[in-house]
Short mmCIF file of C-alpha atoms and ligand atoms in Angstrom, two decimals:
data_model
loop_
_atom_site.label_atom_id
_atom_site.label_comp_id
_atom_site.label_asym_id
_atom_site.label_seq_id
_atom_site.Cartn_x
_atom_site.Cartn_y
_atom_site.Cartn_z
CA MET A 1 234.69 -32.20 55.97
CA SER A 2 235.48 -30.20 59.11
CA PRO A 3 233.31 -30.40 62.19
CA VAL A 4 231.30 -27.32 63.07
CA HIS A 5 233.78 -24.71 64.24
CA SER A 6 233.81 -23.81 67.91
CA ALA A 7 236.33 -21.85 69.91
CA PRO A 8 239.38 -23.89 70.98
CA THR A 9 239.81 -24.30 74.75
CA ASP A 10 242.67 -24.49 77.25
CA GLY A 11 244.70 -27.57 76.41
CA ARG A 12 246.88 -27.70 79.49
CA ALA A 13 246.71 -31.21 80.93
CA GLY A 14 243.74 -31.29 83.31
CA ALA A 15 243.05 -33.63 86.20
CA ARG A 16 241.99 -36.57 84.04
CA SER A 17 245.05 -36.34 81.77
CA ARG A 18 247.36 -35.99 84.77
CA GLU A 19 245.72 -39.01 86.42
CA LEU A 20 246.08 -41.05 83.23
CA PHE A 21 249.70 -39.96 82.80
CA ALA A 22 250.52 -41.06 86.36
CA ALA A 23 248.93 -44.43 85.68
CA ALA A 24 250.62 -44.74 82.29
CA GLN A 25 254.04 -44.17 83.83
CA ARG A 26 253.55 -47.18 86.04
CA THR A 27 253.36 -49.62 83.15
CA ILE A 28 254.73 -47.81 80.05
CA PRO A 29 258.28 -46.40 79.90
CA GLY A 30 257.84 -42.64 80.36
CA GLY A 31 254.10 -43.15 80.10
CA VAL A 32 254.17 -43.06 76.31
CA ASN A 33 254.60 -45.39 73.38
CA SER A 34 256.83 -42.96 71.54
CA PRO A 35 259.26 -40.66 73.39
CA VAL A 36 258.39 -37.32 71.80
CA ARG A 37 254.85 -37.56 73.20
CA ALA A 38 256.10 -37.19 76.78
CA TYR A 39 256.65 -33.41 76.51
CA LYS A 40 260.18 -33.73 77.96
CA SER A 41 261.51 -30.88 75.83
CA VAL A 42 258.60 -28.47 76.39
CA GLY A 43 257.66 -29.14 80.02
CA GLY A 44 254.34 -29.93 81.59
CA ASP A 45 252.31 -33.10 81.30
CA PRO A 46 250.87 -34.20 77.96
CA PRO A 47 247.11 -33.89 77.52
CA PHE A 48 245.58 -37.27 76.76
CA VAL A 49 243.57 -37.26 73.54
CA ARG A 50 240.14 -38.88 73.55
CA ARG A 51 239.04 -38.26 69.96
CA ALA A 52 239.80 -36.25 66.86
CA ASN A 53 237.87 -34.93 63.90
CA GLY A 54 238.85 -32.64 61.05
CA PRO A 55 241.46 -30.13 62.32
CA TYR A 56 240.67 -30.74 65.99
CA VAL A 57 241.54 -33.09 68.83
CA TRP A 58 239.57 -33.27 72.09
CA THR A 59 241.33 -34.17 75.31
CA GLU A 60 240.19 -36.34 78.19
CA ASP A 61 239.58 -33.03 79.99
CA ASP A 62 237.20 -31.91 77.23
CA ALA A 63 239.55 -29.30 75.80
CA GLN A 64 239.15 -28.75 72.05
CA LEU A 65 242.46 -28.04 70.35
CA ILE A 66 243.48 -27.06 66.85
CA ASP A 67 245.85 -29.86 65.88
CA TYR A 68 249.10 -29.19 63.96
CA VAL A 69 250.65 -32.55 64.86
CA GLY A 70 248.26 -34.40 62.58
CA THR A 71 249.40 -37.66 64.15
CA TRP A 72 252.89 -36.63 62.86
CA GLY A 73 251.81 -36.36 59.24
CA PRO A 74 249.19 -38.95 58.22
CA ALA A 75 246.12 -36.77 58.79
CA ILE A 76 246.37 -34.70 55.59
CA LEU A 77 242.61 -35.12 55.02
CA GLY A 78 241.83 -34.11 58.61
CA HIS A 79 241.05 -36.60 61.35
CA ALA A 80 238.30 -39.21 61.00
CA HIS A 81 237.47 -38.45 57.37
CA PRO A 82 234.08 -40.18 56.95
CA GLU A 83 235.03 -42.07 53.79
CA VAL A 84 238.23 -43.38 55.38
CA VAL A 85 236.43 -44.40 58.56
CA GLU A 86 233.71 -46.18 56.58
CA ALA A 87 236.29 -48.03 54.46
CA VAL A 88 238.06 -49.22 57.61
CA ALA A 89 234.78 -50.32 59.23
CA ARG A 90 233.71 -52.14 56.08
CA ALA A 91 237.02 -53.96 55.82
CA ALA A 92 237.03 -54.86 59.51
CA ARG A 93 233.61 -56.47 59.22
CA ASP A 94 235.18 -58.97 56.78
CA GLY A 95 238.05 -59.85 59.11
CA LEU A 96 241.05 -57.97 60.42
CA SER A 97 243.97 -59.85 58.90
CA PHE A 98 244.44 -63.02 56.88
CA GLY A 99 248.16 -63.41 56.29
CA ALA A 100 247.27 -64.11 52.70
CA PRO A 101 247.36 -62.01 49.53
CA THR A 102 244.33 -59.77 48.99
CA ARG A 103 242.83 -57.64 46.22
CA GLY A 104 243.41 -54.46 48.20
CA GLU A 105 247.17 -55.01 48.21
CA VAL A 106 247.20 -55.17 44.42
CA GLU A 107 245.11 -52.00 44.19
CA ILE A 108 247.25 -49.99 46.61
CA ALA A 109 250.49 -51.25 45.04
CA GLU A 110 249.29 -50.21 41.59
CA ARG A 111 248.19 -46.81 42.92
CA ILE A 112 251.48 -46.20 44.76
CA CYS A 113 253.52 -47.23 41.70
CA GLU A 114 251.48 -44.85 39.57
CA MET A 115 251.73 -41.90 41.99
CA VAL A 116 255.40 -42.12 43.05
CA PRO A 117 257.78 -41.31 40.15
CA SER A 118 260.60 -43.61 41.34
CA MET A 119 258.17 -46.53 41.47
CA ARG A 120 256.65 -46.08 38.01
CA GLY A 121 257.55 -49.27 36.10
CA GLY A 122 259.04 -50.59 39.32
CA MET A 123 257.75 -52.43 42.37
CA VAL A 124 256.72 -51.73 45.96
CA ARG A 125 256.55 -53.84 49.13
CA LEU A 126 254.24 -52.96 52.02
CA CYS A 127 255.31 -53.19 55.65
CA ASN A 128 254.01 -51.70 58.90
CA SER A 129 256.00 -48.54 59.65
CA GLY A 130 258.46 -46.04 58.31
CA THR A 131 261.19 -47.70 60.35
CA GLU A 132 260.54 -51.02 58.66
CA ALA A 133 260.51 -49.30 55.29
CA THR A 134 263.89 -47.61 55.66
CA MET A 135 265.52 -50.59 57.36
CA SER A 136 264.34 -52.86 54.55
CA ALA A 137 265.21 -50.48 51.72
CA LEU A 138 268.79 -50.21 52.95
CA ARG A 139 269.09 -53.97 53.31
CA VAL A 140 267.90 -54.32 49.71
CA ALA A 141 270.36 -51.66 48.54
CA ARG A 142 273.19 -53.52 50.27
CA GLY A 143 272.04 -56.81 48.75
CA PHE A 144 271.73 -55.26 45.29
CA THR A 145 275.14 -53.54 45.29
CA GLY A 146 277.09 -56.01 47.39
CA ARG A 147 278.44 -52.99 49.27
CA GLU A 148 278.09 -52.37 53.01
CA LYS A 149 278.39 -48.66 53.80
CA ILE A 150 275.41 -46.34 53.97
CA VAL A 151 275.31 -42.55 54.20
CA LYS A 152 272.81 -40.45 56.09
CA THR A 153 272.78 -36.74 56.82
CA ASP A 154 273.03 -35.40 60.36
CA GLY A 155 269.75 -34.23 61.82
CA ALA A 156 267.74 -36.56 59.62
CA TYR A 157 265.61 -39.23 61.27
CA HIS A 158 264.75 -42.40 59.39
CA GLY A 159 263.18 -44.43 62.19
CA HIS A 160 264.81 -46.39 64.98
CA ALA A 161 266.62 -49.24 63.18
CA ASP A 162 270.02 -49.71 64.85
CA MET A 163 272.10 -48.72 61.82
CA LEU A 164 270.21 -45.43 61.48
CA LEU A 165 270.25 -44.41 65.15
CA VAL A 166 273.44 -42.48 64.65
CA ALA A 167 274.12 -39.30 66.59
CA ALA A 168 273.82 -36.21 64.45
CA GLY A 169 277.42 -35.62 63.58
CA SER A 170 278.80 -32.46 62.01
CA GLY A 171 281.57 -31.43 59.68
CA ALA A 172 282.76 -33.78 56.95
CA ALA A 173 281.80 -37.44 56.84
CA THR A 174 282.56 -39.25 60.04
CA LEU A 175 282.09 -42.84 61.04
CA GLY A 176 278.73 -43.10 62.79
CA ILE A 177 278.65 -43.39 66.58
CA PRO A 178 275.68 -44.90 68.31
CA GLY A 179 273.00 -42.30 68.99
CA SER A 180 271.31 -44.63 71.44
CA ALA A 181 272.39 -47.01 74.16
CA GLY A 182 272.19 -50.60 73.04
CA VAL A 183 273.41 -49.97 69.50
CA PRO A 184 276.65 -51.94 69.09
CA LYS A 185 279.52 -50.04 67.50
CA ASN A 186 279.93 -52.70 64.85
CA VAL A 187 276.40 -52.01 63.67
CA VAL A 188 277.04 -48.33 62.96
CA VAL A 189 280.62 -48.57 61.81
CA ASP A 190 279.31 -48.64 58.23
CA THR A 191 277.00 -45.66 58.71
CA LEU A 192 278.65 -42.50 57.44
CA LEU A 193 277.42 -38.99 58.26
CA VAL A 194 277.54 -35.77 56.30
CA PRO A 195 275.91 -32.44 57.11
CA TRP A 196 272.55 -31.83 55.44
CA ASN A 197 272.69 -29.51 52.43
CA ASP A 198 276.50 -29.70 52.17
CA ILE A 199 276.93 -31.09 48.67
CA ASP A 200 280.71 -30.56 48.75
CA ALA A 201 281.05 -32.81 51.80
CA MET A 202 278.87 -35.41 50.07
CA ALA A 203 280.92 -35.17 46.86
CA GLU A 204 284.16 -35.49 48.82
CA LEU A 205 282.90 -38.58 50.66
CA ILE A 206 281.70 -40.24 47.48
CA ALA A 207 284.97 -39.46 45.72
CA ARG A 208 286.84 -41.09 48.59
CA GLN A 209 284.59 -44.04 49.47
CA GLY A 210 281.91 -44.23 46.79
CA HIS A 211 282.98 -47.74 45.74
CA GLU A 212 282.12 -48.96 49.27
CA ILE A 213 278.79 -47.16 49.59
CA ALA A 214 275.57 -49.10 48.97
CA ALA A 215 273.15 -46.26 49.52
CA VAL A 216 272.69 -42.63 50.42
CA ILE A 217 269.44 -42.03 52.30
CA ILE A 218 268.04 -38.55 52.79
CA GLU A 219 264.86 -36.82 53.76
CA PRO A 220 264.47 -34.78 50.55
CA VAL A 221 262.86 -32.08 52.66
CA VAL A 222 263.99 -32.64 56.22
CA GLY A 223 261.20 -32.62 58.76
CA ASN A 224 263.09 -34.10 61.70
CA MET A 225 265.23 -31.14 62.66
CA GLY A 226 262.27 -28.91 62.01
CA CYS A 227 261.35 -28.28 58.36
CA VAL A 228 264.57 -27.63 56.42
CA PRO A 229 264.34 -27.70 52.61
CA PRO A 230 267.18 -28.70 50.28
CA ARG A 231 269.36 -25.88 49.00
CA PRO A 232 268.68 -25.07 45.33
CA GLY A 233 270.47 -27.67 43.21
CA TYR A 234 271.34 -29.99 46.10
CA LEU A 235 269.00 -32.83 45.09
CA GLU A 236 269.94 -32.60 41.43
CA ARG A 237 273.67 -32.76 42.22
CA LEU A 238 273.18 -35.62 44.69
CA ARG A 239 271.34 -37.53 41.99
CA GLU A 240 274.26 -37.07 39.60
CA LEU A 241 276.91 -38.04 42.18
CA THR A 242 275.14 -41.22 43.31
CA ALA A 243 274.28 -42.34 39.77
CA ALA A 244 277.90 -41.91 38.66
CA ALA A 245 279.16 -43.96 41.61
CA GLY A 246 276.57 -46.75 41.31
CA ILE A 247 275.15 -45.79 44.71
CA VAL A 248 271.45 -46.41 45.39
CA LEU A 249 269.80 -43.06 46.14
CA VAL A 250 266.98 -43.50 48.65
CA PHE A 251 264.48 -40.71 49.30
CA ASP A 252 262.92 -41.24 52.69
CA GLU A 253 259.49 -39.79 51.95
CA VAL A 254 257.77 -41.21 55.01
CA MET A 255 256.86 -37.62 55.91
CA THR A 256 256.89 -35.87 52.51
CA GLY A 257 255.26 -38.61 50.46
CA PHE A 258 251.82 -37.65 49.12
CA ARG A 259 252.14 -34.45 51.21
CA LEU A 260 254.41 -32.14 49.23
CA SER A 261 252.65 -33.10 46.01
CA ARG A 262 250.79 -36.07 44.60
CA GLY A 263 254.20 -37.66 43.97
CA GLY A 264 255.87 -36.30 47.08
CA ALA A 265 259.10 -34.31 47.20
CA GLN A 266 260.57 -36.16 44.23
CA GLU A 267 257.76 -34.90 42.00
CA ARG A 268 257.82 -31.41 43.52
CA TYR A 269 261.58 -31.02 42.90
CA GLY A 270 261.73 -33.13 39.73
CA VAL A 271 264.47 -35.44 41.04
CA THR A 272 263.84 -39.19 40.90
CA PRO A 273 265.71 -41.44 43.35
CA ASP A 274 266.34 -45.15 42.83
CA MET A 275 264.20 -46.11 45.83
CA THR A 276 261.63 -44.40 48.00
CA THR A 277 260.41 -45.20 51.50
CA LEU A 278 256.89 -44.29 52.57
CA GLY A 279 254.79 -44.25 55.72
CA LYS A 280 252.27 -41.99 57.46
CA ILE A 281 249.86 -40.80 54.70
CA VAL A 282 250.21 -44.10 52.79
CA GLY A 283 248.35 -45.69 55.69
CA GLY A 284 245.90 -42.85 56.27
CA GLY A 285 246.62 -43.05 60.00
CA MET A 286 246.81 -46.85 60.17
CA PRO A 287 250.14 -48.74 60.43
CA VAL A 288 251.44 -48.94 56.87
CA GLY A 289 254.97 -48.46 55.56
CA ALA A 290 256.26 -49.16 52.09
CA TYR A 291 259.49 -49.24 50.16
CA GLY A 292 260.08 -49.62 46.47
CA GLY A 293 261.66 -48.29 43.34
CA ARG A 294 263.59 -49.58 40.36
CA ARG A 295 262.46 -53.01 39.22
CA ASP A 296 266.02 -54.36 38.95
CA ILE A 297 266.63 -53.44 42.59
CA MET A 298 263.30 -54.70 43.92
CA GLN A 299 263.80 -58.03 42.16
CA CYS A 300 266.33 -58.74 44.92
CA VAL A 301 263.52 -58.98 47.49
CA ALA A 302 262.41 -62.44 48.70
CA PRO A 303 260.75 -64.57 47.49
CA LEU A 304 261.93 -63.23 44.11
CA GLY A 305 265.50 -62.66 45.22
CA PRO A 306 267.93 -63.26 48.08
CA VAL A 307 267.16 -60.27 50.35
CA TYR A 308 264.79 -61.37 53.09
CA GLN A 309 262.07 -59.10 54.50
CA ALA A 310 258.71 -60.11 55.95
CA GLY A 311 255.82 -59.07 58.20
CA THR A 312 252.81 -60.78 59.75
CA LEU A 313 250.52 -57.80 59.30
CA SER A 314 252.10 -56.32 56.19
CA GLY A 315 249.34 -55.37 53.75
CA ASN A 316 246.54 -56.30 56.13
CA PRO A 317 243.13 -55.43 54.69
CA VAL A 318 242.08 -52.94 57.37
CA ALA A 319 245.21 -50.78 57.17
CA VAL A 320 245.21 -51.05 53.38
CA ALA A 321 241.59 -49.88 53.30
CA ALA A 322 242.59 -46.73 55.20
CA GLY A 323 245.60 -46.09 52.98
CA LEU A 324 243.90 -46.87 49.70
CA THR A 325 240.93 -44.63 50.49
CA THR A 326 243.24 -41.81 51.56
CA LEU A 327 245.27 -42.02 48.35
CA ALA A 328 242.10 -42.23 46.27
CA LEU A 329 240.68 -39.11 47.94
CA LEU A 330 243.95 -37.24 47.38
CA ASP A 331 243.77 -38.25 43.74
CA ARG A 332 240.07 -37.43 43.34
CA ASP A 333 240.39 -33.92 44.74
CA PRO A 334 244.08 -32.92 44.94
CA PRO A 335 244.40 -30.49 47.87
CA TYR A 336 247.93 -29.31 47.18
CA ALA A 337 247.36 -25.83 45.79
CA GLU A 338 244.89 -24.98 48.56
CA LEU A 339 247.20 -26.46 51.23
CA GLU A 340 250.01 -24.32 49.83
CA ARG A 341 247.90 -21.15 50.10
CA ARG A 342 246.67 -21.82 53.60
CA THR A 343 250.09 -22.84 54.95
CA ALA A 344 251.68 -19.74 53.44
CA LYS A 345 248.97 -17.61 55.10
CA LEU A 346 249.69 -19.21 58.46
CA CYS A 347 253.48 -19.02 58.15
CA ASP A 348 253.45 -15.43 56.94
CA GLY A 349 251.01 -14.48 59.69
CA LEU A 350 253.19 -16.04 62.37
CA GLY A 351 256.26 -14.23 61.03
CA ALA A 352 254.45 -10.89 61.12
CA LEU A 353 253.31 -11.51 64.69
CA ALA A 354 256.82 -12.49 65.82
CA ALA A 355 258.16 -9.27 64.32
CA ARG A 356 255.42 -7.24 66.00
CA HIS A 357 256.30 -8.78 69.37
CA GLY A 358 260.04 -8.47 68.82
CA LEU A 359 260.70 -12.21 68.99
CA PRO A 360 263.55 -13.92 67.08
CA TRP A 361 261.72 -16.13 64.58
CA SER A 362 262.83 -17.81 61.38
CA GLY A 363 260.01 -19.57 59.55
CA THR A 364 260.51 -22.37 57.05
CA ARG A 365 257.79 -23.91 54.93
CA VAL A 366 257.47 -26.40 52.12
CA GLY A 367 253.96 -27.23 50.99
CA SER A 368 251.94 -27.99 54.13
CA MET A 369 254.96 -28.62 56.38
CA LEU A 370 256.24 -25.69 58.43
CA THR A 371 258.44 -24.79 61.38
CA GLY A 372 259.06 -21.57 63.30
CA PHE A 373 262.64 -21.61 64.58
CA PHE A 374 263.12 -19.23 67.51
CA GLN A 375 266.23 -17.54 66.15
CA THR A 376 267.03 -14.84 63.65
CA GLY A 377 269.29 -16.75 61.25
CA GLU A 378 268.41 -18.81 58.18
CA VAL A 379 268.20 -22.54 58.88
CA TRP A 380 269.82 -24.79 56.27
CA ASN A 381 271.24 -27.62 58.42
CA TYR A 382 271.24 -29.19 61.89
CA ASP A 383 273.90 -26.84 63.31
CA ASP A 384 271.73 -23.91 62.23
CA ALA A 385 268.62 -25.49 63.73
CA LYS A 386 270.38 -26.15 67.04
CA ARG A 387 271.06 -22.44 67.42
CA SER A 388 267.34 -21.93 68.13
CA ASP A 389 266.21 -20.79 71.58
CA THR A 390 264.54 -24.01 72.69
CA ALA A 391 263.52 -22.51 76.05
CA MET A 392 261.64 -19.78 74.18
CA PHE A 393 260.06 -22.42 71.96
CA GLY A 394 258.94 -24.29 75.10
CA ALA A 395 257.35 -21.15 76.53
CA TYR A 396 255.60 -20.43 73.22
CA PHE A 397 254.44 -24.05 73.00
CA ARG A 398 252.87 -23.90 76.48
CA GLU A 399 251.20 -20.53 75.79
CA MET A 400 249.74 -21.88 72.53
CA LEU A 401 248.49 -25.01 74.24
CA ALA A 402 246.81 -22.86 76.89
CA ARG A 403 245.10 -21.01 74.03
CA GLY A 404 243.89 -24.20 72.39
CA VAL A 405 246.55 -24.85 69.76
CA TYR A 406 248.28 -28.24 69.79
CA LEU A 407 251.77 -27.96 68.28
CA ALA A 408 254.43 -30.64 67.89
CA PRO A 409 256.16 -30.68 71.31
CA SER A 410 259.67 -29.98 70.02
CA GLN A 411 261.50 -27.18 68.24
CA PHE A 412 262.96 -29.88 66.01
CA GLU A 413 259.73 -31.13 64.48
CA ALA A 414 257.60 -29.95 61.59
CA GLY A 415 253.99 -28.83 61.87
CA PHE A 416 251.38 -30.13 59.42
CA LEU A 417 248.19 -28.66 57.98
CA SER A 418 245.32 -30.78 56.75
CA ILE A 419 242.74 -29.77 54.19
CA ALA A 420 240.36 -29.41 57.15
CA HIS A 421 242.42 -26.43 58.42
CA ASP A 422 240.31 -23.79 56.69
CA ASP A 423 240.68 -20.02 56.87
CA GLU A 424 238.66 -19.76 60.06
CA VAL A 425 240.94 -22.28 61.79
CA ILE A 426 243.98 -20.35 60.60
CA GLU A 427 242.52 -17.07 61.87
CA GLN A 428 241.89 -18.72 65.26
CA THR A 429 245.49 -20.00 65.28
CA LEU A 430 246.91 -16.57 64.51
CA ALA A 431 244.79 -14.99 67.24
CA ALA A 432 246.17 -17.54 69.71
CA ALA A 433 249.71 -16.91 68.48
CA ASP A 434 249.27 -13.15 69.00
CA GLY A 435 248.50 -13.74 72.67
CA ALA A 436 251.14 -16.44 73.07
CA MET A 437 253.90 -14.32 71.57
CA ALA A 438 252.86 -11.33 73.67
CA ALA A 439 253.15 -13.49 76.78
CA VAL A 440 256.57 -14.82 75.73
CA ALA A 441 257.80 -11.31 74.94
CA ALA A 442 256.55 -9.99 78.28
CA ALA A 443 258.40 -12.72 80.14
CA ARG A 444 261.78 -11.94 78.51
P1 KE4 B 501 257.79 -44.72 61.95
O1 KE4 B 501 258.61 -45.96 62.22
O2 KE4 B 501 257.67 -43.83 63.18
O3 KE4 B 501 256.44 -45.04 61.28
O4 KE4 B 501 258.56 -43.86 60.84
C1 KE4 B 501 259.90 -43.49 61.10
C2 KE4 B 501 260.24 -42.29 60.21
C3 KE4 B 501 261.00 -42.50 59.09
N1 KE4 B 501 261.31 -41.48 58.26
C4 KE4 B 501 260.88 -40.22 58.51
C5 KE4 B 501 261.25 -39.11 57.57
C6 KE4 B 501 260.09 -39.94 59.66
O5 KE4 B 501 259.67 -38.68 59.90
C7 KE4 B 501 259.76 -40.99 60.53
C8 KE4 B 501 258.96 -40.77 61.80
N2 KE4 B 501 258.65 -39.41 62.12
C9 KE4 B 501 258.50 -39.11 63.51
C10 KE4 B 501 258.14 -37.62 63.63
N3 KE4 B 501 259.21 -36.77 63.31
C11 KE4 B 501 257.48 -39.98 64.17
C12 KE4 B 501 257.00 -39.48 65.50
C13 KE4 B 501 257.45 -40.38 66.60
O6 KE4 B 501 258.61 -40.89 66.56
O7 KE4 B 501 256.64 -40.56 67.55
#
């Protein structure tokens, strides 16, 4: 249910946001609790958000913005959906966390295992974030196979666990090098990199080292270099290669899960991995992560098996209430066809405007995830994505914010629609983009 529409207003950080940002920087590194929120790559100070509802956020300076960050994916139903908020309030009134098994955990586990193809007949474990989910899934894959190497693709982001913070490499598989200070070399020595969408490089690596590889983890549709879909046939071939080599195939669907279809990317593309990691939508905006898959693999997880993984707040009743209600609403009234239509309308409209204003723009879209790369080429991997004009993106970002549209503050992030982004909101967005692109073109 969207709030009553009103015209979006100038989202540039006003006095209150600037004051809060100055204060925040005194006690929080960079003034934020997650780096991308600091606007380093787009310039300016971040507006501080006071509340959100439907497709909108309101800032501390009373600006109303059309939100395409969607708290980085969870808000597929729009912000503050009344049934989700009520479920959270009801659960909270009975206590916030018990550290004991609860009915809700059984219900959400059964629903997840029914919705996610790789978990049907299998098992799932809840945790508190996507990072925990991927870190744990890879530990389980290593415990299950007895092998130590893992493979990720460059430009993919799977959270900030040491072994996955590997600089985006390029070319054929290379030994990972720490992508962050503080990550010891011996932690990433077993993390191998291949370019996204290069199935020959993957096949060559598996032919050479497959017997040492515990798992291949991918974002089946990459969101973390901007939205970059798999090439036709890539997922199917990867499934064949990993199965033949006894490698655990992990789809990191933290972003795509329950977004690209009821069963995520794996259902949309018809390719079933051995394990899946989840986050974002599975918690409906509250801290929930999950990993699961084949029963024989998940039987390695303590207390059933020897692979240890734990969490004080894992499966807590308040977060589970948000996630369970969100999944139930997605099941009750599947929004996917309508999300597809609306996102296509937005993406096509943006492309037409970029052409009209003579701007280099290459749009990618899968379901309700989209990115406009400021370049003319097709984007199929991280090297392609990095060819984008990030300064032009920054200018466009600031012009859109000034016109009341709140985009992800990086060229290398995906935008998200919610079912609350109706046609009127999309028309408002396109009107803002017309002005923003005109301003960017005039400044060239
Ligand atoms: P969290 O630990 O942030 O819940 O999830 C990590 C993660 C894992 N896998 C995928 C595919 C992800 O996209 C993420 C987190 N996504 C980023 C946005 N690109 C979170 C935003 C942020 O870091 O502030």
